[in-house]
C-alpha cells in the first residue's frame, strides 16, 4: 500500500548557476563568473515534496503559486516529478533564490520576488487531500501558506500525524502536531532564548519551551553535522548523533530531514525512530554532495535517485574521535586497571583528572557515561561512539566487580574489572576510564562534573512521561545536561549470557 503524504507550505523557485571564475572584474575587485550550466528546481515546500516523492510516496502539495513565468516553471517541475499540486492563488511574483557557484562553492545568493503576498483560498481538492492524508508535513518558509485560516482549520481537523518545519517569520504550529523540526538558530529565535550553558543544554531548553508553548508532542532540534536533539514530554532528551562526519552542500538537508520523518510516521514509526531515520538520510545526503547529487535532472525512479546519496559501502556507522581532539588518557599502564576511586593515589586518576582539566582549559565539552560493560558488545560500542561525538573527551565510569555483584547478583560480572577497563580503554572513542565501587556513579560524577552525562536507551516510550534518569538532578547542580542516545536493539549482556548457557546462537532481546 502506497501512503499518501501531503506537504503544505511555501514553494520557491531555486536556481543554481554554476561556472568558472578565472579573473576579476576590471571595474571593481570582484570575481567574474562565466556561466556554464543552470539548474532549476522546486525549493521550500516544493523541495520537501520532491524528496518525499522520490522516496516512493504518493505526494500531494498544497501551496501558493503566482501567475508568472516562475510559477509556470514550478508547475512544470512538480508535474514532471509526479506530484499532485493544489494551488492557492498568489498575488505578486514568484519568490526565486538564485545561487551563483564556482567549483561547488556558493559565491553569492540573489533573491527575487519581493515581499510575500497573501495567498488566496485553497481549492476544495486541497481540503480533500488534507482530510485523506496518511501524514502531513507543514514546510513553512514564512510566506503565508501556513498562516492561511482555511489551511489551519483543515490541519486542526486532521487525525493524521503532522510534522511542522517552522520559520521564524511564520505562525505558531497548529496545536497537537506530532513533531516540530527547527534548527538551532530557529529554536532560539522562536523562543527568544539565547545561548546559556552548553550547546546541548541550550538546544534542550529551547526545545522544551517550544514544545510547551506550541503544545506539540515532540520537538527535534537539528544540529547540522552533529545530528539532532529530540525532546518529548519526559525530562531527558534523546540525542541522535550523525552516523558519520559529512562535509558538503547542506542546502535542502533540513527539508529532507522533515520529509523523511513525515514518511516514517506515515508508516507507523515512533517519533524517536522517525528522527533516527531522518538524521541518517540527511547525513548521507550531505556526504554524497547534497542537492546537486540527489536531484538528477529529469524524471527518474525514486530508488535510482535515493541511490545517489546512499552511504558508500564500508563507511563507519559512527566515526571515531573527531579530527583535532586532544590526547587520550586511557588509565591503562599495561599491567592493571585504572584506579578504583577517583580520589585515590594512583597516577591514572591524576591522568583522568588532567584530561578533564585540559579539555576545560581549551573551552571543550567533557562527556561521561557509565555502566557495567560486562561482555562488551556492539550495543555498548554504539552507545560509546555516539557519546564521544557529543563533546571533546569521553570518560567512562565503570562499576567495579563489587558494585556489579551487588547490582546483578553473585554470578556477575563474567569479566573482571581489570579486563573490562582495558577493553574499554582500547576503544578509539574512549579517552579515560574510572572505576567506582558504589552502587551508583554519584560520587565519581561529583568529582568529574561532566558537561554531558550520557545513557543508552531505546526511548521506546515514544513521547510518554518517562521518568528522569537517576543522575539527572545531580548533573543539573553544576549546569550539566543529561541525555539519552539510541542503542542497538537485541544486544544485551544478560541476553548473551542466557544464550551462551542455553546454547542458542543469538542473544535474547532483554534489558542489559
Coordinates of C-alpha atoms in Angstrom, one line a residue, residues 39-512:
X39 CA 19.6 24.1 -13.0
X40 CA 16.1 24.9 -11.8
X41 CA 14.3 23.0 -9.0
X42 CA 11.5 23.5 -6.6
X43 CA 12.5 25.0 -3.3
X44 CA 10.9 25.3 0.1
X45 CA 7.8 23.1 0.4
X46 CA 8.3 22.0 -3.2
X47 CA 11.7 20.6 -2.5
X48 CA 10.3 18.7 0.6
X49 CA 7.5 17.3 -1.6
X50 CA 10.1 16.3 -4.2
X51 CA 12.1 14.4 -1.6
X52 CA 9.0 12.6 -0.4
X53 CA 8.0 11.6 -3.9
X54 CA 11.5 10.3 -4.7
X55 CA 11.3 8.1 -1.6
X56 CA 8.4 6.3 -3.1
X57 CA 5.4 8.1 -1.5
X58 CA 2.3 9.3 -3.2
X59 CA 2.6 13.1 -2.6
X60 CA 0.2 16.0 -2.8
X61 CA 1.5 19.5 -2.4
X62 CA -0.8 22.3 -1.1
X63 CA 1.0 25.6 -2.0
X64 CA 0.6 29.1 -3.4
X65 CA 1.9 29.9 -6.9
X66 CA 1.9 33.2 -8.7
X67 CA 0.7 33.6 -12.3
X68 CA 4.0 34.4 -13.8
X69 CA 7.0 32.6 -15.5
X70 CA 8.4 31.4 -12.2
X71 CA 5.0 29.9 -11.2
X72 CA 4.7 28.2 -14.6
X73 CA 8.2 26.8 -14.3
X74 CA 7.4 25.4 -10.8
X75 CA 4.2 23.8 -12.1
X76 CA 6.3 22.1 -14.9
X77 CA 8.9 20.8 -12.5
X78 CA 6.4 19.5 -9.9
X79 CA 4.3 17.8 -12.6
X80 CA 7.5 16.1 -14.0
X81 CA 8.1 14.7 -10.5
X82 CA 4.6 13.2 -10.3
X83 CA 3.4 15.5 -7.5
X84 CA -0.3 16.3 -7.3
X85 CA -0.3 20.1 -6.9
X86 CA -3.2 22.0 -5.3
X87 CA -2.6 25.7 -5.9
X88 CA -3.7 28.7 -3.8
X89 CA -3.6 31.9 -5.9
X90 CA -0.7 34.1 -5.0
X91 CA -0.6 37.8 -5.9
X92 CA 2.7 39.3 -6.9
X93 CA 5.7 37.5 -8.2
X94 CA 7.2 34.0 -7.6
X95 CA 9.9 34.0 -5.0
X96 CA 13.2 33.0 -6.5
X97 CA 16.5 32.1 -4.8
X98 CA 19.5 32.1 -7.2
X99 CA 22.8 30.7 -6.1
X100 CA 25.9 31.7 -8.1
X101 CA 28.5 28.9 -7.7
X102 CA 32.0 28.1 -8.8
X103 CA 33.5 24.6 -8.2
X104 CA 30.7 23.8 -5.9
X105 CA 31.2 26.8 -3.7
X106 CA 28.5 29.5 -3.4
X107 CA 29.8 32.9 -4.3
X108 CA 26.5 34.9 -3.9
X109 CA 22.8 34.3 -3.4
X110 CA 20.4 36.6 -5.3
X111 CA 16.7 36.7 -4.1
X112 CA 13.9 37.8 -6.3
X113 CA 10.1 38.2 -5.9
X114 CA 9.9 40.8 -3.1
X115 CA 7.7 40.6 -0.1
X116 CA 5.2 37.8 0.1
X117 CA 1.6 38.4 -1.0
X118 CA -1.3 37.0 0.9
X119 CA -2.4 33.6 -0.6
X120 CA -6.0 33.1 -1.6
X121 CA -8.3 30.3 -0.5
X122 CA -7.4 26.7 -1.0
X123 CA -9.5 24.8 -3.6
X124 CA -11.8 22.0 -2.5
X125 CA -9.4 19.4 -3.8
X126 CA -6.7 20.7 -1.4
X127 CA -9.0 20.3 1.6
X128 CA -9.9 16.8 0.5
X129 CA -6.2 15.9 0.2
X130 CA -5.5 17.1 3.7
X131 CA -8.5 15.2 5.0
X132 CA -7.3 11.9 3.4
X133 CA -3.6 12.2 4.3
X134 CA -1.6 9.4 6.0
X135 CA 0.7 12.1 7.3
X136 CA 1.2 15.9 6.7
X137 CA 4.3 18.0 6.5
X138 CA 4.0 21.7 7.0
X139 CA 7.0 23.2 5.4
X140 CA 6.8 26.8 6.4
X141 CA 9.0 29.4 4.7
X142 CA 7.3 32.4 6.2
X143 CA 5.4 33.5 3.1
X144 CA 1.8 32.9 4.2
X145 CA 0.5 29.4 3.3
X146 CA 0.9 28.0 6.8
X147 CA -1.0 31.0 8.2
X148 CA -3.9 30.8 5.8
X149 CA -7.1 30.3 8.0
X150 CA -8.6 27.6 5.9
X151 CA -5.4 25.7 5.8
X152 CA -5.0 25.9 9.6
X153 CA -8.6 24.8 10.1
X154 CA -8.0 21.7 8.0
X155 CA -4.9 20.9 10.0
X156 CA -6.8 21.3 13.2
X157 CA -9.4 18.7 12.0
X158 CA -6.9 16.0 10.8
X159 CA -6.2 12.8 12.8
X160 CA -3.0 12.2 10.7
X161 CA 0.4 12.8 12.3
X162 CA 1.6 16.3 11.4
X163 CA 5.3 17.4 11.2
X164 CA 5.8 21.2 11.4
X165 CA 9.1 22.6 9.9
X166 CA 8.9 26.2 11.2
X167 CA 10.2 29.5 10.1
X168 CA 10.9 32.4 12.5
X169 CA 8.6 34.7 10.4
X170 CA 5.9 32.1 10.2
X171 CA 2.9 31.4 12.5
X172 CA 2.8 29.1 15.5
X173 CA 2.3 25.4 14.8
X174 CA -1.3 24.2 14.9
X175 CA -1.9 22.7 18.4
X176 CA -1.3 19.0 18.7
X177 CA 1.3 18.5 16.0
X178 CA 3.3 15.3 16.4
X179 CA 6.7 16.7 15.7
X180 CA 8.3 20.2 15.2
X181 CA 11.7 20.3 13.5
X182 CA 13.5 23.7 13.9
X183 CA 17.3 24.1 13.6
X184 CA 19.3 25.6 16.5
X185 CA 19.1 29.1 15.2
X186 CA 15.3 28.9 14.6
X187 CA 14.5 27.5 18.0
X188 CA 16.4 30.4 19.6
X189 CA 14.5 32.9 17.5
X190 CA 11.2 31.3 18.1
X191 CA 11.6 31.2 21.9
X192 CA 13.8 34.3 22.4
X193 CA 16.2 32.1 24.4
X194 CA 19.9 33.0 23.9
X195 CA 22.9 30.7 24.5
X196 CA 23.4 29.9 28.2
X197 CA 25.4 26.8 29.1
X198 CA 26.5 24.1 26.8
X199 CA 25.2 23.7 23.2
X200 CA 23.1 20.7 24.2
X201 CA 21.7 22.4 27.3
X202 CA 20.7 25.4 25.1
X203 CA 19.0 23.2 22.5
X204 CA 17.2 21.1 25.1
X205 CA 15.9 24.2 27.0
X206 CA 14.7 25.8 23.8
X207 CA 13.0 22.6 22.6
X208 CA 11.2 22.0 25.8
X209 CA 10.0 25.7 25.8
X210 CA 8.8 25.5 22.2
X211 CA 7.0 22.2 22.9
X212 CA 5.2 23.7 25.8
X213 CA 4.3 26.9 24.0
X214 CA 3.0 25.1 20.9
X215 CA 1.5 22.1 22.7
X216 CA 3.5 19.8 20.4
X217 CA 4.1 16.2 21.0
X218 CA 7.8 16.5 20.4
X219 CA 10.5 18.9 19.2
X220 CA 13.6 17.7 17.3
X221 CA 16.2 20.4 17.0
X222 CA 18.5 19.7 14.1
X223 CA 22.2 20.4 14.9
X224 CA 23.9 20.3 11.5
X225 CA 26.6 17.7 11.3
X226 CA 26.1 16.7 14.9
X227 CA 22.6 15.1 14.4
X228 CA 19.5 16.1 16.3
X229 CA 18.2 16.5 19.8
X230 CA 14.7 15.2 20.5
X231 CA 12.6 16.4 23.4
X232 CA 9.4 14.5 24.3
X233 CA 7.2 15.2 27.4
X234 CA 9.8 13.4 29.5
X235 CA 12.6 15.3 31.2
X236 CA 15.6 13.7 29.4
X237 CA 16.2 14.4 25.7
X238 CA 17.3 11.9 23.2
X239 CA 20.4 12.9 21.2
X240 CA 20.7 11.2 17.8
X241 CA 24.3 11.8 16.5
X242 CA 25.0 11.9 12.8
X243 CA 26.1 8.4 11.7
X244 CA 29.3 9.8 10.0
X245 CA 31.2 13.0 9.6
X246 CA 29.7 14.7 6.5
X247 CA 31.1 17.9 4.9
X248 CA 29.4 19.4 1.8
X249 CA 26.5 21.4 0.5
X250 CA 23.8 21.4 3.2
X251 CA 21.2 23.1 1.1
X252 CA 18.0 21.1 1.4
X253 CA 19.2 18.9 4.3
X254 CA 16.5 20.3 6.6
X255 CA 13.8 19.7 4.1
X256 CA 14.9 16.1 3.6
X257 CA 15.1 15.6 7.4
X258 CA 11.4 16.8 7.8
X259 CA 10.2 14.8 4.7
X260 CA 11.9 11.6 6.0
X261 CA 10.5 11.9 9.5
X262 CA 7.0 12.5 8.0
X263 CA 7.3 9.4 5.8
X264 CA 8.4 7.3 8.8
X265 CA 5.4 8.5 10.9
X266 CA 3.1 7.7 8.0
X267 CA 4.3 4.1 8.2
X268 CA 3.7 3.8 11.9
X269 CA 7.1 4.6 13.3
X270 CA 7.7 6.1 16.8
X271 CA 8.8 9.7 16.8
X272 CA 12.3 8.6 18.1
X273 CA 12.5 6.1 15.2
X274 CA 11.4 8.7 12.7
X275 CA 14.1 11.1 13.9
X276 CA 16.8 8.5 13.7
X277 CA 15.8 7.7 10.1
X278 CA 15.8 11.5 9.3
X279 CA 19.3 12.0 10.8
X280 CA 20.7 9.1 8.8
X281 CA 19.1 10.2 5.5
X282 CA 20.2 13.9 5.9
X283 CA 23.8 12.8 6.7
X284 CA 24.0 10.5 3.7
X285 CA 22.6 13.3 1.5
X286 CA 25.2 15.8 2.6
X287 CA 28.1 13.3 2.4
X288 CA 27.1 12.4 -1.2
X289 CA 27.1 16.0 -2.4
X290 CA 23.8 17.5 -1.4
X291 CA 21.0 18.7 -3.7
X292 CA 23.1 18.6 -6.8
X293 CA 23.9 14.9 -6.4
X294 CA 20.5 13.8 -5.1
X295 CA 18.2 15.6 -7.6
X296 CA 19.3 14.3 -11.0
X297 CA 17.7 16.5 -13.7
X298 CA 14.7 14.9 -15.4
X299 CA 12.3 12.3 -14.3
X300 CA 13.5 9.1 -12.6
X301 CA 12.6 6.4 -10.2
X302 CA 12.7 7.1 -6.5
X303 CA 15.1 4.2 -5.9
X304 CA 17.5 5.5 -8.5
X305 CA 17.6 9.0 -7.1
X306 CA 17.8 7.7 -3.5
X307 CA 20.9 5.7 -4.5
X308 CA 22.6 9.0 -5.4
X309 CA 23.0 9.8 -1.7
X310 CA 23.4 6.4 -0.2
X311 CA 26.5 6.0 2.1
X312 CA 29.3 4.2 0.3
X313 CA 29.8 0.6 1.5
X314 CA 32.4 0.3 4.2
X315 CA 31.8 3.8 5.8
X316 CA 31.7 3.5 9.6
X317 CA 28.3 3.9 11.1
X318 CA 29.8 6.0 13.9
X319 CA 33.2 7.6 13.4
X320 CA 35.9 7.5 16.0
X321 CA 37.3 10.6 17.7
X322 CA 36.8 13.8 15.6
X323 CA 39.9 15.2 14.0
X324 CA 41.7 17.6 16.2
X325 CA 40.7 16.1 19.5
X326 CA 43.1 16.2 22.3
X327 CA 45.3 13.3 23.6
X328 CA 43.8 10.2 25.1
X329 CA 44.2 9.3 28.8
X330 CA 43.2 5.7 29.0
X331 CA 44.3 5.0 32.6
X332 CA 45.9 1.7 31.4
X333 CA 49.6 1.1 32.3
X334 CA 49.6 -2.3 30.6
X335 CA 49.7 -4.0 34.0
X336 CA 46.4 -3.4 35.7
X337 CA 43.2 -1.5 35.9
X338 CA 42.6 2.3 36.3
X339 CA 42.1 3.5 39.8
X340 CA 39.3 2.1 41.9
X341 CA 38.4 5.5 43.3
X342 CA 38.7 8.9 41.6
X343 CA 40.4 10.4 44.7
X344 CA 42.9 7.6 45.1
X345 CA 46.7 8.0 45.0
X346 CA 47.1 6.0 41.7
X347 CA 48.6 8.2 39.0
X348 CA 46.0 7.2 36.4
X349 CA 43.4 9.0 38.5
X350 CA 45.5 12.1 38.1
X351 CA 45.7 11.4 34.3
X352 CA 41.9 11.3 34.0
X353 CA 41.7 14.5 36.1
X354 CA 44.3 16.1 33.9
X355 CA 42.4 15.2 30.8
X356 CA 39.2 16.8 32.1
X357 CA 41.2 19.9 33.2
X358 CA 42.9 20.2 29.8
X359 CA 39.7 19.9 27.8
X360 CA 38.0 22.5 30.0
X361 CA 41.0 24.8 29.7
X362 CA 40.6 24.7 25.9
X363 CA 36.9 25.5 26.2
X364 CA 35.9 22.0 25.3
X365 CA 33.0 19.8 26.4
X366 CA 33.5 16.9 28.9
X367 CA 31.2 13.9 28.3
X368 CA 30.8 11.0 30.6
X369 CA 28.9 7.7 30.6
X370 CA 28.7 4.8 32.9
X371 CA 27.8 1.2 33.3
X372 CA 28.9 -2.4 34.0
X373 CA 30.1 -3.1 30.4
X374 CA 30.3 -6.9 31.2
X375 CA 30.8 -8.8 28.0
X376 CA 31.4 -5.8 25.8
X377 CA 29.1 -6.0 22.7
X378 CA 28.1 -3.9 19.7
X379 CA 25.3 -2.2 21.6
X380 CA 27.9 -0.9 24.1
X381 CA 30.2 0.3 21.3
X382 CA 27.4 2.1 19.5
X383 CA 26.5 4.0 22.7
X384 CA 30.1 4.9 23.5
X385 CA 30.7 6.1 19.9
X386 CA 27.6 8.2 20.0
X387 CA 28.5 9.6 23.4
X388 CA 32.0 10.5 22.2
X389 CA 30.6 12.6 19.3
X390 CA 28.8 14.9 21.8
X391 CA 32.0 16.5 23.1
X392 CA 35.8 16.7 23.2
X393 CA 36.5 13.8 25.5
X394 CA 34.7 10.7 26.9
X395 CA 35.2 9.4 30.4
X396 CA 33.7 6.0 31.2
X397 CA 32.6 5.5 34.8
X398 CA 32.9 1.7 35.2
X399 CA 31.2 -0.3 38.0
X400 CA 33.8 -2.3 40.0
X401 CA 33.4 -6.1 40.5
X402 CA 31.9 -5.5 43.9
X403 CA 29.4 -2.9 42.5
X404 CA 28.4 -5.2 39.7
X405 CA 27.8 -8.2 42.1
X406 CA 25.7 -6.0 44.3
X407 CA 23.5 -4.9 41.4
X408 CA 23.4 -8.1 39.3
X409 CA 24.0 -10.9 41.7
X410 CA 26.9 -13.1 42.8
X411 CA 27.5 -14.7 39.4
X412 CA 28.3 -11.4 37.9
X413 CA 30.5 -9.9 36.5
X414 CA 31.6 -12.5 34.0
X415 CA 34.6 -10.4 33.0
X416 CA 36.7 -8.9 35.9
X417 CA 37.1 -5.2 36.2
X418 CA 40.7 -5.1 35.1
X419 CA 39.8 -6.7 31.7
X420 CA 36.7 -4.7 31.3
X421 CA 38.6 -1.4 31.9
X422 CA 41.3 -2.4 29.4
X423 CA 38.8 -3.4 26.7
X424 CA 37.1 -0.1 27.1
X425 CA 40.3 1.9 27.1
X426 CA 41.3 0.2 23.9
X427 CA 38.4 1.7 22.0
X428 CA 39.2 4.7 20.0
X429 CA 36.1 6.6 21.3
X430 CA 37.1 6.3 25.0
X431 CA 39.5 8.8 26.4
X432 CA 39.6 7.7 30.1
X433 CA 38.1 5.0 32.4
X434 CA 37.4 5.5 36.1
X435 CA 36.2 2.6 38.3
X436 CA 33.9 3.1 41.2
X437 CA 32.8 0.8 44.0
X438 CA 29.5 2.3 44.9
X439 CA 26.1 1.2 43.7
X440 CA 25.6 4.5 41.8
X441 CA 28.1 6.8 40.0
X442 CA 27.1 9.8 42.0
X443 CA 30.4 10.2 43.8
X444 CA 32.5 9.9 40.7
X445 CA 30.2 12.3 38.8
X446 CA 30.6 14.9 41.6
X447 CA 34.3 14.6 41.1
X448 CA 34.3 14.7 37.3
X449 CA 31.4 17.2 36.9
X450 CA 30.9 16.4 33.3
X451 CA 29.1 18.8 30.9
X452 CA 27.1 16.0 29.4
X453 CA 26.1 12.7 31.1
X454 CA 25.0 10.1 28.6
X455 CA 22.9 6.9 29.0
X456 CA 22.0 4.4 26.3
X457 CA 18.3 3.6 25.8
X458 CA 15.7 2.8 23.2
X459 CA 13.5 5.7 24.3
X460 CA 10.6 3.4 23.5
X461 CA 8.0 5.4 25.3
X462 CA 7.5 7.4 22.1
X463 CA 6.6 10.6 24.0
X464 CA 5.1 9.5 27.3
X465 CA 6.0 10.7 30.7
X466 CA 9.3 8.8 31.1
X467 CA 10.9 9.3 34.5
X468 CA 14.0 11.4 34.9
X469 CA 17.3 9.5 34.9
X470 CA 18.6 8.9 38.5
X471 CA 21.7 11.0 37.9
X472 CA 19.9 14.0 36.1
X473 CA 19.2 16.0 39.2
X474 CA 22.9 15.7 40.4
X475 CA 24.3 16.7 37.0
X476 CA 22.0 19.8 36.8
X477 CA 23.6 21.1 40.0
X478 CA 26.7 22.2 38.0
X479 CA 24.8 23.1 34.9
X480 CA 25.3 19.8 33.1
X481 CA 22.9 18.1 30.7
X482 CA 21.7 14.5 30.8
X483 CA 20.8 12.9 27.5
X484 CA 19.9 9.5 26.1
X485 CA 21.4 8.1 22.9
X486 CA 19.9 5.2 20.9
X487 CA 21.3 1.7 21.3
X488 CA 21.2 -1.2 19.0
X489 CA 18.1 -3.4 19.5
X490 CA 18.7 -7.0 20.6
X491 CA 22.1 -6.6 22.2
X492 CA 22.4 -7.2 25.9
X493 CA 24.9 -8.8 28.2
X494 CA 22.1 -10.6 30.1
X495 CA 20.9 -12.0 26.7
X496 CA 24.4 -13.0 25.7
X497 CA 24.9 -14.9 28.9
X498 CA 21.5 -16.6 28.6
X499 CA 22.1 -17.6 25.0
X500 CA 25.6 -19.0 25.9
X501 CA 24.1 -21.1 28.7
X502 CA 21.3 -22.4 26.6
X503 CA 23.5 -23.0 23.5
X504 CA 21.4 -20.6 21.4
X505 CA 23.2 -18.7 18.6
X506 CA 21.6 -15.3 19.1
X507 CA 21.4 -13.1 22.2
X508 CA 18.0 -12.7 23.8
X509 CA 16.4 -9.3 23.5
X510 CA 16.2 -8.2 27.1
X511 CA 17.5 -5.3 29.2
X512 CA 21.2 -5.1 30.0

